[in-house]
């Protein structure tokens, strides 16, 4: 645990008692703050009270009497589509609102850091797609190279649950827009922006607010090095805003599919090869095609981002390349779960939006595609580039019929349930084909999370195959 200092003897309220909320409450108490907690869920309050925390209904009149600071869990809206009543009450009371990410950066760099030969570093990763894989890959490369590394944030442990980093250690944080939007302190050493596509628009009041939440990590965080995906206009804009000129190598531009040129620092992947250019000359090249854990152009973009971030930390290209080959990928993200009878079964349940699903479709050919679920704002517009790779779609979810209508030119069978979709794909798949779960939709119409959806898919596949 990282004790949060600076609040000794002050009253700090924590709203939301999930993983990050309870972690923040514990870290604040370890730093000698007087902690109050609240969650609308009585069971969550009971768990916190069992640990000795005092619950107070912050929304009632006088709820903020004596409170100096409010820490809000990331799932709680603080502005759009409308502020949570407790957040609005904090504004009225003049109480600063923060989150666990802000507390982490406030607490980092305390006593003892002056004695380190190599001060610990923090690498942050944000973007619409690829954050988890990129973060895990950076962590894997570092540990494979013998560097101390901890992975936290939106993946793995809560950020305040990790141990204080040691001499030369690296903390790798995956940060969602919910986390970057509210944190009052953001000071990473290396910050990565993967890409941007429409997502969480209701939470941020539109695409501009969504991008602004991501941009805070760079514009206000002031990282020493920025790794920026420039395959969208937002990334190109961000890289231009951060760089002082074409030779400014504090900004490393990355791309999947486009050869980047110029005197700056560039890392790009084309036709399966990752290439690093610096000061107008090629520095290194890696063949990504045999890297089993990183299939497809979207994973090649993740590889470029992780390569650039670890190079910024001083690792050699050969160290990064060796680590690529031992990376097994993450569950529910282009995860090969079985190969039998010449048929490959792939779980990409994390493809919860159209952009992620298209990237998964483009990574494979001859696909029997299991898709569907709770459609997000914007519907299925944008799927077209990947549909040519689809032999047949098997549509699940309560909106299966409507989802199928959004797949022009694709043979689609309405299955509704995962059980039926897997059974029908198994019955019809031929050697050389891929059965891919990439829903292009949220899971909440049938599952508690995309993880539960992916686990159901994997279990049914293994059951049919007798694995």
Tab-separated table of C-alpha atoms in Angstrom:
chain	number	residue	atom	x	y	z
A	1	UNK	CA	0.000	0.000	0.000
A	2	UNK	CA	1.057	3.589	-0.683
A	3	UNK	CA	0.025	5.732	2.311
A	4	UNK	CA	-1.429	9.052	1.177
A	5	UNK	CA	0.343	11.872	2.975
A	6	UNK	CA	-0.662	15.521	3.209
A	7	UNK	CA	-4.027	14.918	4.880
A	8	UNK	CA	-2.862	14.272	8.436
A	9	UNK	CA	-5.655	15.237	10.852
A	10	UNK	CA	-7.921	16.367	8.006
A	11	UNK	CA	-11.316	14.874	7.180
A	12	UNK	CA	-11.472	13.147	3.786
A	13	UNK	CA	-14.695	11.619	2.471
A	14	UNK	CA	-14.661	8.718	0.002
A	15	UNK	CA	-17.656	8.219	-2.293
A	16	UNK	CA	-18.037	4.759	-3.847
A	17	UNK	CA	-16.639	1.705	-2.103
A	18	UNK	CA	-15.634	-0.606	-4.916
A	19	UNK	CA	-12.032	-1.652	-5.478
A	20	UNK	CA	-10.573	1.828	-5.940
A	21	UNK	CA	-12.748	3.459	-3.260
A	22	UNK	CA	-11.854	1.049	-0.474
A	23	UNK	CA	-8.214	1.149	-1.536
A	24	UNK	CA	-8.234	4.955	-1.322
A	25	UNK	CA	-9.895	4.864	2.099
A	26	UNK	CA	-7.263	2.474	3.443
A	27	UNK	CA	-4.381	4.505	1.985
A	28	UNK	CA	-5.764	7.737	3.432
A	29	UNK	CA	-6.159	6.159	6.854
A	30	UNK	CA	-2.574	4.852	6.633
A	31	UNK	CA	-1.524	8.458	6.003
A	32	UNK	CA	-3.349	9.529	9.200
A	33	UNK	CA	-6.352	11.186	7.587
A	34	UNK	CA	-9.751	11.045	9.289
A	35	UNK	CA	-11.754	9.077	6.721
A	36	UNK	CA	-15.523	9.073	6.152
A	37	UNK	CA	-17.108	6.786	3.545
A	38	UNK	CA	-20.363	6.450	1.644
A	39	UNK	CA	-21.899	4.151	-0.946
A	40	UNK	CA	-25.575	3.856	-1.843
A	41	UNK	CA	-25.185	0.065	-1.615
A	42	UNK	CA	-25.750	-1.055	2.012
A	43	UNK	CA	-23.583	-4.139	1.488
A	44	UNK	CA	-20.648	-2.004	0.346
A	45	UNK	CA	-21.086	0.248	3.390
A	46	UNK	CA	-21.192	-2.778	5.668
A	47	UNK	CA	-17.905	-4.085	4.274
A	48	UNK	CA	-16.243	-0.724	4.901
A	49	UNK	CA	-17.700	-0.425	8.387
A	50	UNK	CA	-16.370	-3.907	9.172
A	51	UNK	CA	-12.904	-2.455	8.543
A	52	UNK	CA	-13.558	0.338	11.023
A	53	UNK	CA	-14.579	3.121	8.646
A	54	UNK	CA	-17.355	5.536	9.578
A	55	UNK	CA	-20.176	5.844	7.034
A	56	UNK	CA	-21.898	9.175	6.519
A	57	UNK	CA	-24.638	9.999	4.013
A	58	UNK	CA	-22.914	12.848	2.213
A	59	UNK	CA	-26.037	13.805	0.253
A	60	UNK	CA	-28.053	14.736	3.332
A	61	UNK	CA	-28.140	18.251	4.740
A	62	UNK	CA	-24.894	18.944	6.578
A	63	UNK	CA	-23.222	15.920	4.995
A	64	UNK	CA	-20.101	17.952	4.220
A	65	UNK	CA	-19.820	19.672	7.583
A	66	UNK	CA	-16.178	19.499	8.576
A	67	UNK	CA	-15.129	17.658	5.403
A	68	UNK	CA	-11.916	18.948	3.758
A	69	UNK	CA	-11.665	16.741	0.645
A	70	UNK	CA	-13.822	14.366	-1.415
A	71	UNK	CA	-12.445	11.338	-3.276
A	72	UNK	CA	-14.767	9.901	-5.933
A	73	UNK	CA	-14.621	6.438	-7.500
A	74	UNK	CA	-14.263	6.470	-11.314
A	75	UNK	CA	-17.672	4.963	-12.081
A	76	UNK	CA	-19.500	7.897	-10.486
A	77	UNK	CA	-20.324	10.766	-12.902
A	78	UNK	CA	-19.071	14.161	-11.779
A	79	UNK	CA	-20.265	16.336	-14.668
A	80	UNK	CA	-22.054	14.552	-17.542
A	81	UNK	CA	-24.698	13.350	-18.172
A	82	UNK	CA	-25.428	15.006	-14.804
A	83	UNK	CA	-23.368	15.402	-11.635
A	84	UNK	CA	-23.865	12.901	-8.859
A	85	UNK	CA	-25.756	14.685	-6.030
A	86	UNK	CA	-22.838	14.179	-3.639
A	87	UNK	CA	-20.412	15.755	-6.092
A	88	UNK	CA	-22.795	18.696	-6.567
A	89	UNK	CA	-23.032	19.056	-2.786
A	90	UNK	CA	-19.238	19.143	-2.553
A	91	UNK	CA	-19.141	21.966	-5.086
A	92	UNK	CA	-21.680	23.919	-3.057
A	93	UNK	CA	-19.679	23.331	0.120
A	94	UNK	CA	-16.434	24.364	-1.593
A	95	UNK	CA	-14.852	20.950	-0.972
A	96	UNK	CA	-12.216	19.916	-3.565
A	97	UNK	CA	-13.100	16.768	-5.532
A	98	UNK	CA	-10.398	14.262	-6.505
A	99	UNK	CA	-9.916	10.556	-7.255
A	100	UNK	CA	-7.445	7.816	-6.377
A	101	UNK	CA	-5.195	8.647	-9.337
A	102	UNK	CA	-4.815	12.205	-8.084
A	103	UNK	CA	-4.034	10.881	-4.593
A	104	UNK	CA	-1.403	8.526	-6.035
A	105	UNK	CA	0.492	11.303	-7.777
A	106	UNK	CA	0.214	13.532	-4.697
A	107	UNK	CA	1.654	10.759	-2.531
A	108	UNK	CA	4.455	9.749	-4.896
A	109	UNK	CA	7.969	11.045	-4.411
A	110	UNK	CA	7.989	11.315	-0.657
A	111	UNK	CA	10.793	11.000	1.818
A	112	UNK	CA	13.629	8.728	0.741
A	113	UNK	CA	13.443	9.415	-2.980
A	114	UNK	CA	16.485	11.687	-2.786
A	115	UNK	CA	18.556	8.678	-1.732
A	116	UNK	CA	17.700	6.606	-4.812
A	117	UNK	CA	20.421	6.208	-7.435
A	118	UNK	CA	17.679	5.944	-10.055
A	119	UNK	CA	14.376	7.546	-9.011
A	120	UNK	CA	11.303	5.406	-9.775
A	121	UNK	CA	9.415	6.232	-12.961
A	122	UNK	CA	5.716	6.217	-13.812
A	123	UNK	CA	4.437	5.217	-17.254
A	124	UNK	CA	0.786	5.951	-18.003
A	125	UNK	CA	-1.262	4.578	-20.898
A	126	UNK	CA	-4.551	6.004	-22.130
A	127	UNK	CA	-6.613	5.921	-25.342
A	128	UNK	CA	-9.799	4.290	-26.607
A	129	UNK	CA	-8.501	0.838	-27.529
A	130	UNK	CA	-5.386	-1.150	-26.704
A	131	UNK	CA	-4.751	0.400	-23.270
A	132	UNK	CA	-4.800	-2.876	-21.387
A	133	UNK	CA	-2.659	-4.819	-23.842
A	134	UNK	CA	-0.175	-1.958	-24.161
A	135	UNK	CA	0.090	-1.541	-20.383
A	136	UNK	CA	0.515	-5.271	-19.790
A	137	UNK	CA	3.060	-5.494	-22.603
A	138	UNK	CA	5.150	-2.628	-21.171
A	139	UNK	CA	5.068	-4.348	-17.776
A	140	UNK	CA	6.045	-7.678	-19.369
A	141	UNK	CA	8.960	-6.159	-21.280
A	142	UNK	CA	10.288	-4.490	-18.138
A	143	UNK	CA	10.055	-7.590	-15.961
A	144	UNK	CA	11.501	-9.788	-18.711
A	145	UNK	CA	14.461	-7.407	-18.851
A	146	UNK	CA	15.035	-7.643	-15.111
A	147	UNK	CA	13.494	-4.285	-14.199
A	148	UNK	CA	11.235	-3.920	-11.178
A	149	UNK	CA	7.752	-3.116	-12.458
A	150	UNK	CA	4.240	-2.925	-11.012
A	151	UNK	CA	1.039	-2.846	-13.087
A	152	UNK	CA	-2.008	-1.015	-11.739
A	153	UNK	CA	-4.802	1.471	-12.398
A	154	UNK	CA	-7.562	0.310	-14.715
A	155	UNK	CA	-5.864	-3.106	-14.911
A	156	UNK	CA	-4.568	-5.338	-12.162
A	157	UNK	CA	-4.500	-3.741	-8.713
A	158	UNK	CA	-5.848	-0.428	-7.533
A	159	UNK	CA	-3.153	2.192	-7.853
A	160	UNK	CA	-2.875	2.753	-4.103
A	161	UNK	CA	-2.698	-0.992	-3.401
A	162	UNK	CA	0.769	-1.342	-4.928
A	163	UNK	CA	3.961	-1.202	-2.905
A	164	UNK	CA	6.016	2.007	-2.889
A	165	UNK	CA	8.396	1.630	-5.853
A	166	UNK	CA	12.043	0.886	-5.143
A	167	UNK	CA	15.253	2.298	-6.621
A	168	UNK	CA	14.911	2.203	-10.419
A	169	UNK	CA	11.416	0.709	-10.267
A	170	UNK	CA	8.672	1.495	-12.765
A	171	UNK	CA	4.933	1.816	-12.138
A	172	UNK	CA	2.824	1.169	-15.249
A	173	UNK	CA	-0.699	2.610	-15.060
A	174	UNK	CA	-3.568	2.015	-17.443
A	175	UNK	CA	-5.808	5.081	-17.150
A	176	UNK	CA	-9.328	5.445	-18.490
A	177	UNK	CA	-10.893	8.772	-19.407
A	178	UNK	CA	-12.939	8.508	-16.187
A	179	UNK	CA	-9.676	8.552	-14.232
A	180	UNK	CA	-7.775	11.236	-16.157
A	181	UNK	CA	-10.783	13.569	-16.266
A	182	UNK	CA	-10.993	14.183	-12.518
A	183	UNK	CA	-7.496	13.620	-11.080
A	184	UNK	CA	-6.165	16.855	-9.571
A	185	UNK	CA	-2.538	15.710	-9.924
A	186	UNK	CA	-1.089	14.039	-13.029
A	187	UNK	CA	2.710	13.855	-13.292
A	188	UNK	CA	3.821	10.800	-15.300
A	189	UNK	CA	7.375	10.429	-16.578
A	190	UNK	CA	6.283	8.734	-19.813
A	191	UNK	CA	2.709	9.042	-21.123
A	192	UNK	CA	1.218	6.969	-23.947
A	193	UNK	CA	-1.800	7.857	-26.113
A	194	UNK	CA	-2.830	4.850	-28.219
A	195	UNK	CA	-5.752	6.064	-30.357
A	196	UNK	CA	-9.178	7.655	-30.192
A	197	UNK	CA	-12.594	6.462	-31.317
A	198	UNK	CA	-16.099	7.282	-30.034
A	199	UNK	CA	-16.761	5.798	-26.586
A	200	UNK	CA	-18.236	6.943	-23.267
A	201	UNK	CA	-19.674	9.988	-25.041
A	202	UNK	CA	-22.557	10.406	-22.600
A	203	UNK	CA	-20.087	10.543	-19.706
A	204	UNK	CA	-18.019	13.294	-21.342
A	205	UNK	CA	-20.686	15.349	-23.092
A	206	UNK	CA	-19.545	14.337	-26.588
A	207	UNK	CA	-16.373	13.570	-28.519
A	208	UNK	CA	-14.697	16.853	-27.612
A	209	UNK	CA	-15.108	16.234	-23.900
A	210	UNK	CA	-13.883	12.665	-24.293
A	211	UNK	CA	-10.697	13.806	-26.045
A	212	UNK	CA	-10.222	16.601	-23.526
A	213	UNK	CA	-10.250	14.045	-20.698
A	214	UNK	CA	-7.463	12.090	-22.422
A	215	UNK	CA	-5.517	15.227	-23.323
A	216	UNK	CA	-5.260	16.319	-19.661
A	217	UNK	CA	-2.705	13.579	-19.034
A	218	UNK	CA	-0.336	15.278	-21.477
A	219	UNK	CA	-1.207	18.975	-21.372
A	220	UNK	CA	-1.428	19.160	-17.576
A	221	UNK	CA	0.710	16.153	-16.676
A	222	UNK	CA	3.872	17.479	-18.339
A	223	UNK	CA	5.524	14.081	-18.981
A	224	UNK	CA	9.206	13.952	-19.927
A	225	UNK	CA	8.365	11.774	-22.928
A	226	UNK	CA	5.092	11.375	-24.821
A	227	UNK	CA	4.280	8.395	-27.047
A	228	UNK	CA	1.464	9.463	-29.365
A	229	UNK	CA	-0.516	7.359	-31.831
A	230	UNK	CA	-0.989	9.517	-34.912
A	231	UNK	CA	-3.393	7.408	-36.947
A	232	UNK	CA	-6.273	9.783	-36.087
A	233	UNK	CA	-6.524	13.550	-36.285
A	234	UNK	CA	-6.724	13.876	-32.511
A	235	UNK	CA	-3.363	12.127	-32.128
A	236	UNK	CA	-1.753	14.254	-34.824
A	237	UNK	CA	-3.117	17.377	-33.154
A	238	UNK	CA	-1.857	16.255	-29.749
A	239	UNK	CA	1.634	15.449	-31.045
A	240	UNK	CA	1.792	18.844	-32.743
A	241	UNK	CA	0.721	20.636	-29.556
A	242	UNK	CA	3.357	18.880	-27.467
A	243	UNK	CA	6.378	19.151	-29.768
A	244	UNK	CA	8.485	22.301	-30.027
A	245	UNK	CA	9.597	21.432	-33.546
A	246	UNK	CA	10.227	18.562	-35.983
A	247	UNK	CA	13.392	17.423	-34.176
A	248	UNK	CA	11.858	17.407	-30.678
A	249	UNK	CA	12.331	13.798	-29.586
A	250	UNK	CA	10.370	14.272	-26.377
A	251	UNK	CA	7.431	13.254	-28.597
A	252	UNK	CA	7.602	9.771	-30.129
A	253	UNK	CA	5.037	9.351	-32.880
A	254	UNK	CA	3.713	5.844	-33.545
A	255	UNK	CA	1.542	4.359	-36.288
A	256	UNK	CA	0.162	1.066	-37.490
A	257	UNK	CA	0.064	1.047	-41.272
A	258	UNK	CA	1.713	4.366	-42.107
A	259	UNK	CA	5.412	4.951	-42.675
A	260	UNK	CA	6.387	7.993	-40.626
A	261	UNK	CA	9.084	10.303	-41.927
A	262	UNK	CA	11.010	13.329	-40.717
A	263	UNK	CA	13.885	14.087	-38.361
A	264	UNK	CA	12.027	13.243	-35.139
A	265	UNK	CA	11.568	9.960	-33.269
A	266	UNK	CA	9.154	7.547	-34.995
A	267	UNK	CA	8.034	3.962	-34.446
A	268	UNK	CA	5.675	2.383	-36.965
A	269	UNK	CA	4.488	-1.025	-38.149
A	270	UNK	CA	3.856	-1.911	-41.793
A	271	UNK	CA	3.285	-5.321	-43.351
A	272	UNK	CA	4.138	-7.025	-40.094
A	273	UNK	CA	7.427	-5.231	-39.406
A	274	UNK	CA	8.013	-2.742	-36.605
A	275	UNK	CA	10.578	-0.076	-37.473
A	276	UNK	CA	12.198	2.623	-35.352
A	277	UNK	CA	13.537	5.799	-36.966
A	278	UNK	CA	15.399	8.530	-35.147
A	279	UNK	CA	17.100	11.647	-36.491
A	280	UNK	CA	16.362	10.603	-40.048
A	281	UNK	CA	17.829	7.093	-39.915
A	282	UNK	CA	16.570	3.623	-39.132
A	283	UNK	CA	17.629	2.400	-35.694
A	284	UNK	CA	15.943	-1.007	-35.453
A	285	UNK	CA	13.453	-3.366	-37.078
A	286	UNK	CA	11.456	-6.273	-35.624
A	287	UNK	CA	9.435	-8.910	-37.507
A	288	UNK	CA	6.115	-9.071	-35.631
A	289	UNK	CA	4.538	-11.776	-37.794
A	290	UNK	CA	5.737	-14.732	-35.690
A	291	UNK	CA	4.773	-13.034	-32.401
A	292	UNK	CA	1.804	-15.195	-31.435
A	293	UNK	CA	0.559	-12.998	-28.609
A	294	UNK	CA	0.186	-9.894	-30.821
A	295	UNK	CA	-1.889	-10.803	-33.901
A	296	UNK	CA	-3.219	-8.175	-36.299
A	297	UNK	CA	-2.619	-4.521	-37.078
A	298	UNK	CA	-4.267	-3.306	-33.855
A	299	UNK	CA	-1.858	-5.374	-31.780
A	300	UNK	CA	1.013	-4.137	-33.917
A	301	UNK	CA	0.015	-0.632	-32.860
A	302	UNK	CA	0.121	-1.823	-29.242
A	303	UNK	CA	3.570	-3.253	-29.908
A	304	UNK	CA	4.739	0.096	-31.312
A	305	UNK	CA	3.460	1.936	-28.240
A	306	UNK	CA	5.087	-0.484	-25.789
A	307	UNK	CA	8.313	-0.511	-27.774
A	308	UNK	CA	8.483	3.297	-27.803
A	309	UNK	CA	7.695	3.581	-24.075
A	310	UNK	CA	10.337	1.048	-23.040
A	311	UNK	CA	12.903	2.553	-25.402
A	312	UNK	CA	12.199	5.904	-23.703
A	313	UNK	CA	13.067	4.156	-20.435
A	314	UNK	CA	16.436	3.068	-21.871
A	315	UNK	CA	15.848	-0.546	-22.935
A	316	UNK	CA	17.646	-1.881	-26.007
A	317	UNK	CA	15.707	-3.072	-29.098
A	318	UNK	CA	16.937	-6.659	-28.626
A	319	UNK	CA	15.521	-6.724	-25.063
A	320	UNK	CA	12.139	-5.554	-26.309
A	321	UNK	CA	12.092	-8.032	-29.196
A	322	UNK	CA	12.881	-10.975	-26.925
A	323	UNK	CA	10.065	-9.991	-24.576
A	324	UNK	CA	7.570	-9.723	-27.458
A	325	UNK	CA	7.980	-13.429	-28.182
A	326	UNK	CA	7.234	-14.483	-24.599
A	327	UNK	CA	4.127	-12.287	-24.290
A	328	UNK	CA	0.998	-14.440	-24.222
A	329	UNK	CA	-1.539	-11.653	-24.564
A	330	UNK	CA	-4.400	-10.854	-22.214
A	331	UNK	CA	-7.595	-12.787	-21.596
A	332	UNK	CA	-10.512	-11.604	-23.736
A	333	UNK	CA	-8.255	-9.652	-26.123
A	334	UNK	CA	-7.532	-11.607	-29.341
A	335	UNK	CA	-6.933	-14.604	-27.053
A	336	UNK	CA	-6.533	-17.906	-28.879
A	337	UNK	CA	-8.328	-20.358	-26.623
A	338	UNK	CA	-8.348	-23.474	-28.815
A	339	UNK	CA	-7.175	-24.915	-32.111
A	340	UNK	CA	-8.804	-28.133	-33.253
A	341	UNK	CA	-9.554	-29.693	-36.622
A	342	UNK	CA	-7.896	-26.809	-38.413
A	343	UNK	CA	-10.261	-24.301	-36.761
A	344	UNK	CA	-8.986	-21.523	-34.493
A	345	UNK	CA	-11.188	-20.193	-31.687
A	346	UNK	CA	-10.469	-16.609	-30.584
A	347	UNK	CA	-11.906	-14.730	-27.594
A	348	UNK	CA	-11.968	-10.939	-28.054
A	349	UNK	CA	-14.841	-10.192	-25.677
A	350	UNK	CA	-13.102	-6.895	-24.816
A	351	UNK	CA	-14.098	-5.629	-28.286
A	352	UNK	CA	-17.043	-3.764	-26.773
A	353	UNK	CA	-17.241	-1.052	-29.432
A	354	UNK	CA	-17.263	-0.941	-33.216
A	355	UNK	CA	-13.699	0.291	-33.602
A	356	UNK	CA	-12.266	-2.527	-31.480
A	357	UNK	CA	-14.383	-5.113	-33.310
A	358	UNK	CA	-13.195	-3.892	-36.717
A	359	UNK	CA	-9.584	-4.217	-35.597
A	360	UNK	CA	-10.256	-7.783	-34.452
A	361	UNK	CA	-11.978	-8.654	-37.743
A	362	UNK	CA	-9.088	-7.259	-39.766
A	363	UNK	CA	-6.610	-9.400	-37.795
A	364	UNK	CA	-8.023	-12.658	-39.197
A	365	UNK	CA	-9.554	-14.073	-42.383
A	366	UNK	CA	-12.389	-16.543	-43.047
A	367	UNK	CA	-14.211	-15.610	-39.855
A	368	UNK	CA	-17.304	-17.106	-38.313
A	369	UNK	CA	-18.158	-14.123	-36.154
A	370	UNK	CA	-20.027	-14.236	-32.847
A	371	UNK	CA	-21.252	-10.705	-32.204
A	372	UNK	CA	-23.986	-8.679	-30.566
A	373	UNK	CA	-25.021	-7.355	-27.189
A	374	UNK	CA	-25.986	-3.939	-25.901
A	375	UNK	CA	-25.277	-1.549	-28.766
A	376	UNK	CA	-23.542	1.719	-27.947
A	377	UNK	CA	-24.294	5.217	-29.180
A	378	UNK	CA	-23.718	5.464	-32.928
A	379	UNK	CA	-24.909	1.939	-33.643
A	380	UNK	CA	-22.852	-0.187	-36.008
A	381	UNK	CA	-21.615	2.565	-38.286
A	382	UNK	CA	-17.972	1.904	-39.089
A	383	UNK	CA	-18.058	-1.903	-39.222
A	384	UNK	CA	-17.819	-2.042	-43.023
A	385	UNK	CA	-13.985	-2.390	-43.333
A	386	UNK	CA	-14.047	-5.657	-41.387
A	387	UNK	CA	-17.157	-7.282	-42.836
A	388	UNK	CA	-15.359	-8.597	-45.936
A	389	UNK	CA	-13.478	-10.975	-43.631
A	390	UNK	CA	-16.722	-12.495	-42.295
A	391	UNK	CA	-18.042	-15.777	-43.690
A	392	UNK	CA	-21.075	-15.756	-41.405
A	393	UNK	CA	-22.236	-13.922	-38.276
A	394	UNK	CA	-23.923	-15.550	-35.284
A	395	UNK	CA	-25.714	-12.787	-33.367
A	396	UNK	CA	-26.333	-12.907	-29.611
A	397	UNK	CA	-28.002	-10.543	-27.161
A	398	UNK	CA	-31.454	-9.220	-26.458
A	399	UNK	CA	-31.170	-6.892	-29.473
A	400	UNK	CA	-29.954	-9.673	-31.790
A	401	UNK	CA	-32.519	-9.071	-34.523
A	402	UNK	CA	-31.807	-5.339	-34.662
A	403	UNK	CA	-28.062	-5.950	-34.547
A	404	UNK	CA	-28.298	-8.372	-37.494
A	405	UNK	CA	-30.037	-5.703	-39.588
A	406	UNK	CA	-26.913	-3.556	-39.206
A	407	UNK	CA	-24.712	-6.096	-41.011
A	408	UNK	CA	-25.439	-5.469	-44.712
A	409	UNK	CA	-24.150	-8.119	-47.095
A	410	UNK	CA	-23.295	-10.545	-44.284
A	411	UNK	CA	-25.149	-13.806	-43.736
A	412	UNK	CA	-26.367	-13.533	-40.159
A	413	UNK	CA	-28.076	-16.097	-37.959
A	414	UNK	CA	-29.956	-14.878	-34.890
A	415	UNK	CA	-28.825	-17.099	-32.032
A	416	UNK	CA	-29.582	-14.848	-29.032
A	417	UNK	CA	-27.570	-16.961	-26.561
A	418	UNK	CA	-23.862	-17.755	-26.417
A	419	UNK	CA	-24.658	-21.439	-26.103
A	420	UNK	CA	-26.522	-21.513	-29.410
A	421	UNK	CA	-23.991	-19.287	-31.215
A	422	UNK	CA	-21.029	-21.466	-30.236
A	423	UNK	CA	-22.921	-24.637	-31.146
A	424	UNK	CA	-23.926	-23.311	-34.579
A	425	UNK	CA	-20.412	-22.007	-35.338
A	426	UNK	CA	-18.956	-25.354	-34.277
A	427	UNK	CA	-21.362	-27.217	-36.552
A	428	UNK	CA	-20.575	-25.089	-39.612
A	429	UNK	CA	-16.905	-24.083	-39.287
A	430	UNK	CA	-14.461	-25.536	-41.798
A	431	UNK	CA	-10.690	-26.145	-41.555
A	432	UNK	CA	-8.786	-22.903	-42.109
A	433	UNK	CA	-11.532	-20.771	-40.575
A	434	UNK	CA	-11.530	-18.714	-37.367
A	435	UNK	CA	-14.431	-18.564	-34.917
A	436	UNK	CA	-14.112	-15.111	-33.381
A	437	UNK	CA	-16.006	-13.586	-30.475
A	438	UNK	CA	-15.723	-9.818	-31.030
A	439	UNK	CA	-19.134	-8.474	-29.974
A	440	UNK	CA	-18.915	-4.788	-31.033
A	441	UNK	CA	-21.279	-4.153	-28.116
A	442	UNK	CA	-21.416	-4.006	-24.354
A	443	UNK	CA	-22.228	-7.130	-22.362
A	444	UNK	CA	-24.683	-5.823	-19.799
A	445	UNK	CA	-27.842	-7.103	-21.488
A	446	UNK	CA	-26.767	-10.672	-20.638
A	447	UNK	CA	-23.569	-10.567	-18.531
A	448	UNK	CA	-22.156	-8.605	-15.614
A	449	UNK	CA	-18.995	-7.781	-17.574
A	450	UNK	CA	-17.123	-8.473	-20.795
A	451	UNK	CA	-14.938	-10.856	-18.752
A	452	UNK	CA	-17.966	-13.001	-17.825
A	453	UNK	CA	-19.031	-13.039	-21.483
A	454	UNK	CA	-15.574	-14.153	-22.596
A	455	UNK	CA	-15.392	-16.799	-19.889
A	456	UNK	CA	-18.760	-18.191	-21.009
A	457	UNK	CA	-17.556	-18.345	-24.624
A	458	UNK	CA	-14.313	-20.094	-23.656
A	459	UNK	CA	-16.088	-22.600	-21.396
A	460	UNK	CA	-18.609	-23.548	-24.080
A	461	UNK	CA	-15.901	-23.926	-26.730
A	462	UNK	CA	-13.791	-26.143	-24.491
A	463	UNK	CA	-16.859	-28.149	-23.561
A	464	UNK	CA	-17.740	-28.823	-27.202
A	465	UNK	CA	-14.155	-29.722	-28.055
A	466	UNK	CA	-13.708	-31.885	-24.977
A	467	UNK	CA	-10.756	-29.843	-23.716
